[in-house]
Tab-separated table of C-alpha atoms in Angstrom:
chain	number	residue	atom	x	y	z
A	10	MET	CA	-23.652	3.167	11.602
A	11	GLN	CA	-22.498	4.200	9.025
A	12	ARG	CA	-25.270	4.729	5.332
A	13	ILE	CA	-22.088	4.879	2.981
A	14	ALA	CA	-22.317	6.783	-0.620
A	15	MET	CA	-20.478	4.591	-3.168
A	16	LEU	CA	-19.016	6.937	-5.534
A	17	GLY	CA	-18.031	4.346	-8.103
A	18	SER	CA	-19.610	1.362	-9.249
A	19	GLY	CA	-16.760	-0.744	-11.065
A	20	PHE	CA	-14.605	-4.214	-9.413
A	21	ILE	CA	-13.290	-1.916	-6.424
A	22	GLY	CA	-16.862	-0.362	-5.227
A	23	ARG	CA	-17.529	-3.329	-5.197
A	24	PHE	CA	-14.938	-4.938	-3.294
A	25	TYR	CA	-15.617	-2.137	-1.205
A	26	ALA	CA	-19.667	-2.688	-0.747
A	27	GLU	CA	-18.939	-6.929	-0.047
A	28	SER	CA	-16.673	-5.584	2.483
A	29	ILE	CA	-18.896	-2.786	3.946
A	30	HIS	CA	-22.396	-4.711	4.339
A	31	GLY	CA	-20.040	-8.006	5.680
A	32	GLN	CA	-18.002	-6.541	8.585
A	33	ARG	CA	-19.571	-5.055	11.358
A	34	GLY	CA	-23.042	-6.021	9.672
A	35	ARG	CA	-24.930	-2.282	9.981
A	36	ASP	CA	-22.675	-0.248	8.127
A	37	ARG	CA	-24.601	0.400	4.053
A	38	VAL	CA	-23.868	1.727	0.816
A	39	VAL	CA	-27.185	3.432	0.820
A	40	ALA	CA	-26.269	5.391	-3.314
A	41	ILE	CA	-24.126	4.564	-5.245
A	42	TYR	CA	-23.155	7.216	-7.912
A	43	ALA	CA	-22.553	6.054	-11.727
A	44	ARG	CA	-21.300	8.004	-14.814
A	45	ARG	CA	-23.542	4.972	-17.171
A	46	GLU	CA	-27.060	4.988	-16.113
A	47	GLU	CA	-26.877	1.490	-16.132
A	48	SER	CA	-23.647	0.632	-13.740
A	49	ALA	CA	-25.942	3.155	-11.611
A	50	LYS	CA	-28.186	0.903	-11.684
A	51	LYS	CA	-26.940	-2.267	-11.522
A	52	PHE	CA	-25.227	-1.340	-8.134
A	53	ALA	CA	-28.071	-0.415	-6.484
A	54	ASP	CA	-30.046	-3.316	-7.034
A	55	ASP	CA	-27.158	-5.767	-6.358
A	56	TYR	CA	-26.572	-4.115	-3.304
A	57	GLY	CA	-29.771	-2.264	-2.058
A	58	CYS	CA	-29.181	0.637	-2.472
A	59	THR	CA	-32.224	3.223	-1.566
A	60	PHE	CA	-30.927	6.100	-4.180
A	61	TRP	CA	-28.373	6.380	-7.622
A	62	SER	CA	-27.236	9.140	-9.691
A	63	THR	CA	-25.461	9.818	-12.655
A	64	ASP	CA	-24.464	13.470	-10.284
A	65	MET	CA	-21.853	12.648	-8.082
A	66	GLU	CA	-22.775	16.020	-6.323
A	67	GLU	CA	-26.863	14.802	-5.881
A	68	VAL	CA	-25.363	11.536	-4.442
A	69	ILE	CA	-22.990	13.236	-2.150
A	70	ALA	CA	-25.520	16.506	-0.304
A	71	HIS	CA	-28.223	13.339	-0.019
A	72	PRO	CA	-29.468	13.637	3.247
A	73	ASP	CA	-28.856	9.925	4.510
A	74	VAL	CA	-25.606	9.891	3.284
A	75	THR	CA	-23.115	10.066	7.104
A	76	MET	CA	-20.008	9.045	4.529
A	77	VAL	CA	-19.169	9.060	1.506
A	78	CYS	CA	-16.529	6.274	-0.218
A	79	VAL	CA	-14.013	7.424	-3.637
A	80	ALA	CA	-13.932	4.490	-5.784
A	81	LEU	CA	-13.377	6.619	-9.132
A	82	PRO	CA	-10.292	6.134	-11.328
A	83	ASN	CA	-7.616	8.501	-10.498
A	84	ASN	CA	-8.021	12.001	-12.471
A	85	LEU	CA	-11.741	12.204	-9.877
A	86	HIS	CA	-10.686	11.877	-7.028
A	87	GLU	CA	-9.790	15.426	-6.650
A	88	ALA	CA	-13.098	16.739	-7.566
A	89	ALA	CA	-15.318	14.144	-5.868
A	90	VAL	CA	-13.036	15.639	-2.450
A	91	MET	CA	-13.912	18.635	-3.036
A	92	LEU	CA	-17.428	18.040	-3.084
A	93	CYS	CA	-17.208	16.430	-0.153
A	94	VAL	CA	-15.743	19.149	1.566
A	95	LYS	CA	-18.357	21.094	-0.055
A	96	HIS	CA	-21.033	19.597	1.568
A	97	LYS	CA	-19.344	18.147	5.055
A	98	LYS	CA	-19.171	15.002	4.808
A	99	ALA	CA	-17.340	12.666	5.984
A	100	VAL	CA	-14.922	11.062	3.021
A	101	VAL	CA	-12.382	7.471	2.839
A	102	SER	CA	-10.801	7.649	-0.353
A	103	THR	CA	-9.412	4.982	-2.415
A	104	LYS	CA	-5.497	4.790	-3.202
A	105	PRO	CA	-3.598	6.152	-4.864
A	106	LEU	CA	-5.164	9.603	-3.875
A	107	GLY	CA	-4.156	11.324	-6.242
A	108	ARG	CA	-2.515	11.786	-9.495
A	109	ASN	CA	0.661	13.443	-8.090
A	110	GLY	CA	1.762	14.686	-4.829
A	111	ALA	CA	-0.065	18.781	-5.531
A	112	GLU	CA	-3.060	16.855	-6.592
A	113	ALA	CA	-3.049	14.771	-3.413
A	114	LEU	CA	-1.924	18.049	-1.213
A	115	ARG	CA	-4.742	19.953	-2.396
A	116	MET	CA	-7.652	17.383	-1.220
A	117	MET	CA	-5.711	16.875	2.564
A	118	GLN	CA	-5.567	20.517	3.306
A	119	ALA	CA	-8.314	20.704	2.113
A	120	ILE	CA	-10.582	18.533	4.116
A	121	GLU	CA	-8.103	19.501	7.432
A	122	GLY	CA	-9.450	22.851	6.985
A	123	ALA	CA	-12.619	22.157	6.561
A	124	GLY	CA	-12.611	19.798	9.758
A	125	ILE	CA	-13.988	16.341	8.315
A	126	PHE	CA	-12.274	13.248	8.319
A	127	GLY	CA	-10.974	11.789	5.725
A	128	GLY	CA	-9.260	7.947	5.113
A	129	TYR	CA	-6.957	6.654	2.683
A	130	LEU	CA	-8.325	2.804	1.889
A	131	GLU	CA	-5.084	1.914	2.081
A	132	ASP	CA	-5.849	-2.243	2.104
A	133	LEU	CA	-2.519	-3.505	1.882
A	134	CYS	CA	-2.122	-1.723	5.336
A	135	TYR	CA	-4.757	-3.626	6.836
A	136	THR	CA	-4.098	-7.663	5.136
A	137	PRO	CA	-4.055	-10.528	8.711
A	138	LYS	CA	-0.732	-10.325	7.727
A	139	PHE	CA	0.666	-7.210	8.139
A	140	LEU	CA	-1.203	-5.892	11.078
A	141	LYS	CA	0.499	-9.422	12.954
A	142	SER	CA	3.669	-8.600	11.657
A	143	LYS	CA	3.385	-5.035	12.097
A	144	GLN	CA	2.794	-5.247	15.222
A	145	MET	CA	5.619	-7.706	16.269
A	146	VAL	CA	8.115	-5.341	14.653
A	147	ASP	CA	6.524	-2.090	17.011
A	148	ASN	CA	7.221	-4.640	19.839
A	149	GLY	CA	10.736	-4.884	18.658
A	150	ALA	CA	10.472	-8.113	17.649
A	151	LEU	CA	13.454	-7.125	14.345
A	152	GLY	CA	15.055	-4.890	16.428
A	153	ARG	CA	15.948	-1.375	14.580
A	154	ILE	CA	14.350	-2.002	10.603
A	155	LEU	CA	17.404	-1.632	8.093
A	156	TRP	CA	15.439	-2.868	5.312
A	157	ALA	CA	11.836	-3.440	3.621
A	158	LYS	CA	10.337	-4.427	0.503
A	159	SER	CA	7.674	-4.984	-1.271
A	160	ARG	CA	6.295	-6.694	-4.674
A	161	GLU	CA	3.353	-6.626	-6.542
A	162	THR	CA	2.964	-7.955	-9.831
A	163	HIS	CA	0.191	-8.739	-12.126
A	164	PRO	CA	-1.111	-9.124	-15.407
A	165	GLY	CA	-2.678	-5.853	-15.446
A	166	PRO	CA	-5.936	-4.458	-14.526
A	167	HIS	CA	-9.671	-4.800	-15.387
A	168	SER	CA	-10.343	-1.107	-16.623
A	169	ASN	CA	-9.404	0.561	-19.421
A	170	TRP	CA	-9.440	3.760	-17.453
A	171	PHE	CA	-5.664	2.434	-15.874
A	172	TRP	CA	-4.032	1.869	-19.330
A	173	ASP	CA	-4.747	5.526	-20.035
A	174	LYS	CA	-1.859	7.704	-18.714
A	175	GLU	CA	-4.027	11.258	-18.934
A	176	GLN	CA	-7.195	9.699	-16.332
A	177	ALA	CA	-4.725	7.458	-14.799
A	178	GLY	CA	-1.183	9.730	-13.806
A	179	GLY	CA	0.674	7.173	-14.521
A	180	GLY	CA	1.318	3.363	-14.500
A	181	CYS	CA	2.124	0.747	-12.610
A	182	ILE	CA	4.004	3.065	-10.115
A	183	LEU	CA	0.909	4.726	-9.483
A	184	ASP	CA	-1.009	1.993	-8.883
A	185	LEU	CA	0.790	-0.828	-7.631
A	186	GLY	CA	4.018	1.974	-5.995
A	187	CYS	CA	1.482	3.388	-3.892
A	188	HIS	CA	0.602	0.136	-1.946
A	189	CYS	CA	4.655	-0.994	-1.525
A	190	ILE	CA	5.561	2.283	-0.826
A	191	GLU	CA	3.372	2.446	2.126
A	192	ILE	CA	3.430	-0.810	3.686
A	193	ALA	CA	7.775	-0.143	3.332
A	194	ARG	CA	6.818	3.094	5.556
A	195	ASN	CA	4.458	1.539	8.009
A	196	PHE	CA	7.878	-0.809	9.008
A	197	ILE	CA	10.731	1.923	8.992
A	198	GLY	CA	8.101	4.836	10.336
A	199	LYS	CA	5.887	7.029	8.864
A	200	ASP	CA	7.202	9.525	11.071
A	201	ILE	CA	11.090	8.828	9.635
A	202	LYS	CA	11.247	10.985	6.874
A	203	PRO	CA	11.941	9.772	2.188
A	204	VAL	CA	14.747	11.777	1.553
A	205	GLU	CA	15.672	10.377	-2.282
A	206	VAL	CA	14.446	7.537	-4.637
A	207	MET	CA	16.169	6.111	-7.590
A	208	CYS	CA	13.771	3.942	-9.669
A	209	TRP	CA	13.925	2.156	-13.058
A	210	ALA	CA	11.063	2.119	-15.108
A	211	ALA	CA	9.891	0.486	-18.487
A	212	THR	CA	7.346	0.247	-20.780
A	213	GLN	CA	8.220	-3.350	-21.549
A	214	VAL	CA	5.649	-5.879	-23.029
A	215	LYS	CA	2.027	-3.145	-22.511
A	216	PRO	CA	1.053	-0.877	-25.661
A	217	ILE	CA	0.984	2.225	-23.494
A	218	GLU	CA	2.520	5.547	-22.396
A	219	ALA	CA	3.019	5.052	-19.640
A	220	GLU	CA	5.482	2.364	-17.324
A	221	ASP	CA	4.552	-1.130	-17.165
A	222	HIS	CA	7.657	-3.077	-15.823
A	223	ALA	CA	8.951	-0.634	-12.451
A	224	ILE	CA	11.767	-1.375	-9.322
A	225	ALA	CA	12.758	1.676	-6.992
A	226	LEU	CA	14.684	2.248	-4.144
A	227	VAL	CA	13.632	4.577	-0.907
A	228	LYS	CA	15.825	6.576	0.908
A	229	TYR	CA	14.968	7.263	4.626
A	230	GLU	CA	17.087	10.046	6.506
A	231	ASN	CA	17.682	7.165	9.056
A	232	GLY	CA	19.867	5.445	6.623
A	233	ALA	CA	16.931	2.918	6.109
A	234	ILE	CA	15.548	1.367	2.643
A	235	GLY	CA	12.192	0.423	1.341
A	236	GLN	CA	12.421	-1.265	-1.439
A	237	PHE	CA	9.450	-1.724	-4.109
A	238	GLU	CA	9.056	-4.062	-7.073
A	239	VAL	CA	5.625	-3.755	-9.797
A	240	SER	CA	5.080	-4.677	-13.139
A	241	TRP	CA	1.578	-5.149	-14.797
A	242	THR	CA	3.708	-7.949	-17.224
A	243	PHE	CA	3.577	-10.825	-14.724
A	244	ARG	CA	2.000	-13.442	-15.548
A	245	GLY	CA	0.471	-15.819	-13.612
A	246	GLY	CA	-1.901	-14.645	-11.032
A	247	MET	CA	-1.561	-11.658	-8.377
A	248	ASP	CA	1.687	-11.726	-6.341
A	249	LEU	CA	1.788	-9.470	-3.522
A	250	ARG	CA	4.710	-10.316	-0.905
A	251	ASP	CA	6.804	-8.899	1.568
A	252	GLU	CA	10.018	-8.621	3.124
A	253	VAL	CA	11.294	-6.849	6.217
A	254	MET	CA	14.794	-7.127	7.875
A	255	GLY	CA	16.071	-5.467	11.096
A	256	THR	CA	18.538	-6.021	13.399
A	257	GLU	CA	17.396	-8.462	15.392
A	258	GLY	CA	15.220	-10.680	12.972
A	259	THR	CA	13.004	-11.187	9.525
A	260	ILE	CA	9.641	-11.342	8.021
A	261	TRP	CA	8.414	-12.704	4.369
A	262	MET	CA	5.486	-12.298	3.780
A	263	ASN	CA	3.511	-14.394	0.333
A	264	ASN	CA	0.014	-12.722	0.419
A	265	PHE	CA	-1.388	-13.997	-2.583
A	266	LEU	CA	-0.602	-16.070	-5.176
A	267	ARG	CA	1.080	-19.271	-2.914
A	268	THR	CA	-0.468	-18.838	0.039
A	269	GLY	CA	-0.281	-22.774	1.359
A	270	PHE	CA	-4.044	-23.352	-0.321
A	271	GLU	CA	-3.259	-25.037	-3.608
A	272	VAL	CA	-5.700	-26.687	-5.692
A	273	PHE	CA	-5.433	-29.059	-9.289
A	274	THR	CA	-9.141	-29.131	-11.464
A	275	THR	CA	-9.628	-29.669	-15.087
A	276	GLY	CA	-11.715	-26.907	-14.919
A	277	LYS	CA	-14.589	-27.875	-13.790
A	278	GLY	CA	-15.836	-26.567	-11.150
A	279	GLY	CA	-16.283	-23.226	-12.085
A	280	ASP	CA	-14.555	-19.318	-14.021
A	281	TYR	CA	-13.505	-17.913	-11.029
A	282	VAL	CA	-10.515	-18.245	-8.611
A	283	ALA	CA	-8.978	-15.623	-6.865
A	284	GLU	CA	-8.095	-11.442	-8.463
A	285	LYS	CA	-6.929	-11.767	-11.393
A	286	ALA	CA	-6.015	-15.562	-11.832
A	287	GLU	CA	-4.991	-16.196	-15.178
A	288	SER	CA	-6.464	-19.095	-15.073
A	289	ASN	CA	-9.111	-21.845	-14.446
A	290	THR	CA	-7.514	-25.077	-15.092
A	291	GLY	CA	-5.064	-26.730	-13.448
A	292	TRP	CA	-2.769	-25.822	-10.391
A	293	LEU	CA	-4.818	-23.424	-9.172
A	294	PHE	CA	-4.202	-20.820	-5.925
A	295	PRO	CA	-7.818	-19.632	-4.488
A	296	VAL	CA	-7.786	-18.326	-1.987
A	297	GLY	CA	-10.706	-18.042	0.928
A	298	ASP	CA	-11.632	-15.059	1.679
A	299	GLU	CA	-11.025	-11.988	-0.621
A	300	VAL	CA	-12.313	-9.160	0.959
A	301	ASN	CA	-10.279	-10.053	4.384
A	302	GLU	CA	-6.850	-11.186	2.972
A	303	LEU	CA	-6.887	-7.971	1.460
A	304	GLY	CA	-7.609	-5.506	4.204
A	305	TYR	CA	-10.690	-4.587	3.647
A	306	ASN	CA	-12.522	-5.919	6.434
A	307	HIS	CA	-10.477	-4.631	8.857
A	308	MET	CA	-9.921	-1.227	6.798
A	309	PHE	CA	-12.709	0.046	6.840
A	310	THR	CA	-13.980	-1.647	10.623
A	311	ASP	CA	-10.464	1.120	11.483
A	312	MET	CA	-12.691	3.625	9.475
A	313	PHE	CA	-16.190	3.408	11.360
A	314	ARG	CA	-14.388	3.411	14.242
A	315	SER	CA	-12.463	5.972	13.984
A	316	VAL	CA	-14.909	8.775	12.806
A	317	GLU	CA	-17.800	7.201	14.935
A	318	GLU	CA	-15.049	8.289	18.316
A	319	GLY	CA	-13.493	11.756	16.952
A	320	THR	CA	-10.163	9.465	15.916
A	321	GLN	CA	-7.555	9.260	13.523
A	322	PRO	CA	-7.590	6.039	11.400
A	323	ALA	CA	-3.812	4.383	10.416
A	324	GLU	CA	-4.086	5.389	7.201
A	325	THR	CA	-4.891	9.230	6.741
A	326	PHE	CA	-5.049	11.805	3.199
A	327	TYR	CA	-1.756	13.453	5.058
A	328	ASP	CA	-0.673	9.095	4.735
A	329	GLY	CA	-1.604	9.661	0.898
A	330	TYR	CA	0.272	12.731	0.667
A	331	VAL	CA	3.367	11.946	1.786
A	332	VAL	CA	2.959	8.167	-0.553
A	333	ASN	CA	2.174	10.994	-3.644
A	334	ALA	CA	4.805	13.315	-3.360
A	335	ILE	CA	6.893	9.421	-3.240
A	336	ILE	CA	6.655	8.345	-5.787
A	337	ASP	CA	6.680	11.995	-7.593
A	338	ALA	CA	10.482	12.024	-7.247
A	339	ALA	CA	10.370	8.508	-8.941
A	340	TYR	CA	9.062	9.414	-11.636
A	341	LYS	CA	11.202	11.856	-11.853
A	342	SER	CA	13.991	9.303	-11.524
A	343	ALA	CA	13.138	7.122	-14.045
A	344	GLN	CA	13.921	9.841	-16.272
A	345	THR	CA	16.649	10.867	-14.824
A	346	LYS	CA	18.136	7.977	-13.722
A	347	LEU	CA	19.855	9.483	-10.462
A	348	TRP	CA	18.778	9.555	-7.101
A	349	GLU	CA	16.819	12.505	-6.851
A	350	PRO	CA	14.829	14.742	-3.594
A	351	VAL	CA	11.157	13.600	-2.059
A	352	ASP	CA	10.188	17.156	-2.407
A	353	LEU	CA	7.400	17.669	0.719
A	354	PRO	CA	6.491	21.099	1.852
A	355	VAL	CA	4.477	19.539	4.393
A	356	TRP	CA	5.587	17.317	6.869
A	357	ARG	CA	4.555	15.885	10.700
A	358	GLY	CA	7.201	13.742	11.254
A	359	GLN	CA	11.289	13.763	12.117
A	360	GLU	CA	13.854	15.727	11.139
A	361	GLY	CA	17.441	16.203	11.697
A	362	LEU	CA	18.260	12.235	11.972
A	363	THR	CA	21.143	10.338	10.729
A	364	PRO	CA	21.927	6.795	10.277
A	365	VAL	CA	22.965	4.878	13.095
A	366	SER	CA	26.081	3.868	14.018
A	367	THR	CA	27.463	0.079	12.985
A	368	LEU	CA	29.814	0.528	15.546
A	369	ILE	CA	29.478	-1.868	18.507
A	370	ASP	CA	31.624	-2.047	21.613
A	371	TYR	CA	32.470	-5.748	23.121
A	372	ASP	CA	34.930	-4.701	25.771
A	373	ALA	CA	37.413	-1.032	25.205
A	374	ASP	CA	39.469	-2.466	22.775
A	375	TYR	CA	37.260	-4.008	20.293
A	376	TYR	CA	34.040	-2.958	18.462
A	377	LEU	CA	31.973	-6.246	17.744
A	378	ILE	CA	31.014	-8.059	13.926
A	379	LYS	CA	29.714	-10.985	14.847
A	380	GLU	CA	29.442	-13.584	17.137
A	381	GLU	CA	28.796	-18.214	15.899
A	382	VAL	CA	29.077	-21.447	16.701
A	383	THR	CA	30.354	-23.047	13.508
A	384	HIS	CA	29.533	-26.653	12.157
A	385	ASP	CA	32.817	-28.470	14.288
A	386	GLY	CA	31.259	-26.735	17.594
A	387	ARG	CA	33.567	-23.444	17.328
A	388	HIS	CA	31.752	-20.442	20.039
A	389	LYS	CA	34.289	-17.885	18.586
A	390	VAL	CA	33.249	-13.793	17.672
A	391	ILE	CA	34.938	-11.818	15.297
A	392	LEU	CA	36.219	-8.663	16.181
A	393	LYS	CA	37.283	-5.287	14.873
A	394	ASP	CA	40.638	-3.081	16.708
A	395	LYS	CA	39.040	0.581	17.650
A	396	LYS	CA	42.943	1.770	17.231
A	397	THR	CA	44.975	-0.605	14.467
A	398	ASN	CA	40.842	-1.137	12.540
A	399	GLU	CA	42.566	-5.023	12.156
A	400	ILE	CA	39.216	-7.660	12.235
A	401	ILE	CA	41.014	-10.834	14.344
A	402	GLU	CA	38.617	-14.566	15.153
A	403	ARG	CA	38.976	-15.239	19.281
A	404	ASP	CA	38.006	-18.780	19.986
A	405	LEU	CA	35.504	-17.988	23.324
């Protein structure tokens, strides 16, 4: 059983509490820290917490607490993690780990140096569809992964601090791109080094200093490409989609918004439909079990089992640090309009990889380009001459 101190009583803290109390049935949020007394009291009443406080260290140090869950604004993550280090408490942190790579690296090194458990709460790498897709990719169903694309767009976050560049550290790239980058890393291979990023970002709609729309390419050392599309300007709800392309296959995932559950109503049935839904009338796209569909259940089960068994979870502080480093390069590229290198002072994967050769032997004289059956029943191959580079067709 894990006895959790929740740091933060807002939207994500409540989502986390719903999952923690409902998944394994024995884990409980026993303490809550919030910056406002009324928020702390309300959360404690709603979730049966035995202790609440507006003093963060008091909550973290409470003797009943076995694990701390950081669900705070981005600018408070580092202070919270350092207090967990001070009091030797296992810690799991919401995404992004830090506002930048330097913050994330300090947190990673601090928990590792203290020998305490650190888990990165990247929920979208625990959704049922993602886990099944990852299993298929790991089993070779798609062959060598060439391209992994992830999209998260919606009308914007719920809390005011997200819109403040100083508190948040950035805009939709930091808020949403962290999900998309880690999804692509999982499919391409976490041991494959991200080497450079090309990013476009702009503030198109919202009266804020940070970006509200961005698109980027992340180049990996083995030649694979990760791509993300993120926006706080998308209208119509929350759109979560992923695509993975390999030499032997393709996966398409629609995780939210259009998932095969569609309802028409005049609006008499209630107000809440799904996270970031913009309407409760007309054609709607409800979600059957949000905490499960968004990965929270599988995520916390992995975290709790890992800390109890002394193993590493699927998503660690190291992963959060790598994601932050890629985001740093994206922000730099958005300014310079150039491919920018990813700065990874600590890298624990493969190095010195080169893109795989595209040359596939057909026989001693030719490389294979394509084999197909045409609409008129011909079975043919397209070949490239190894000596002359001439491209020919041949019926089989």
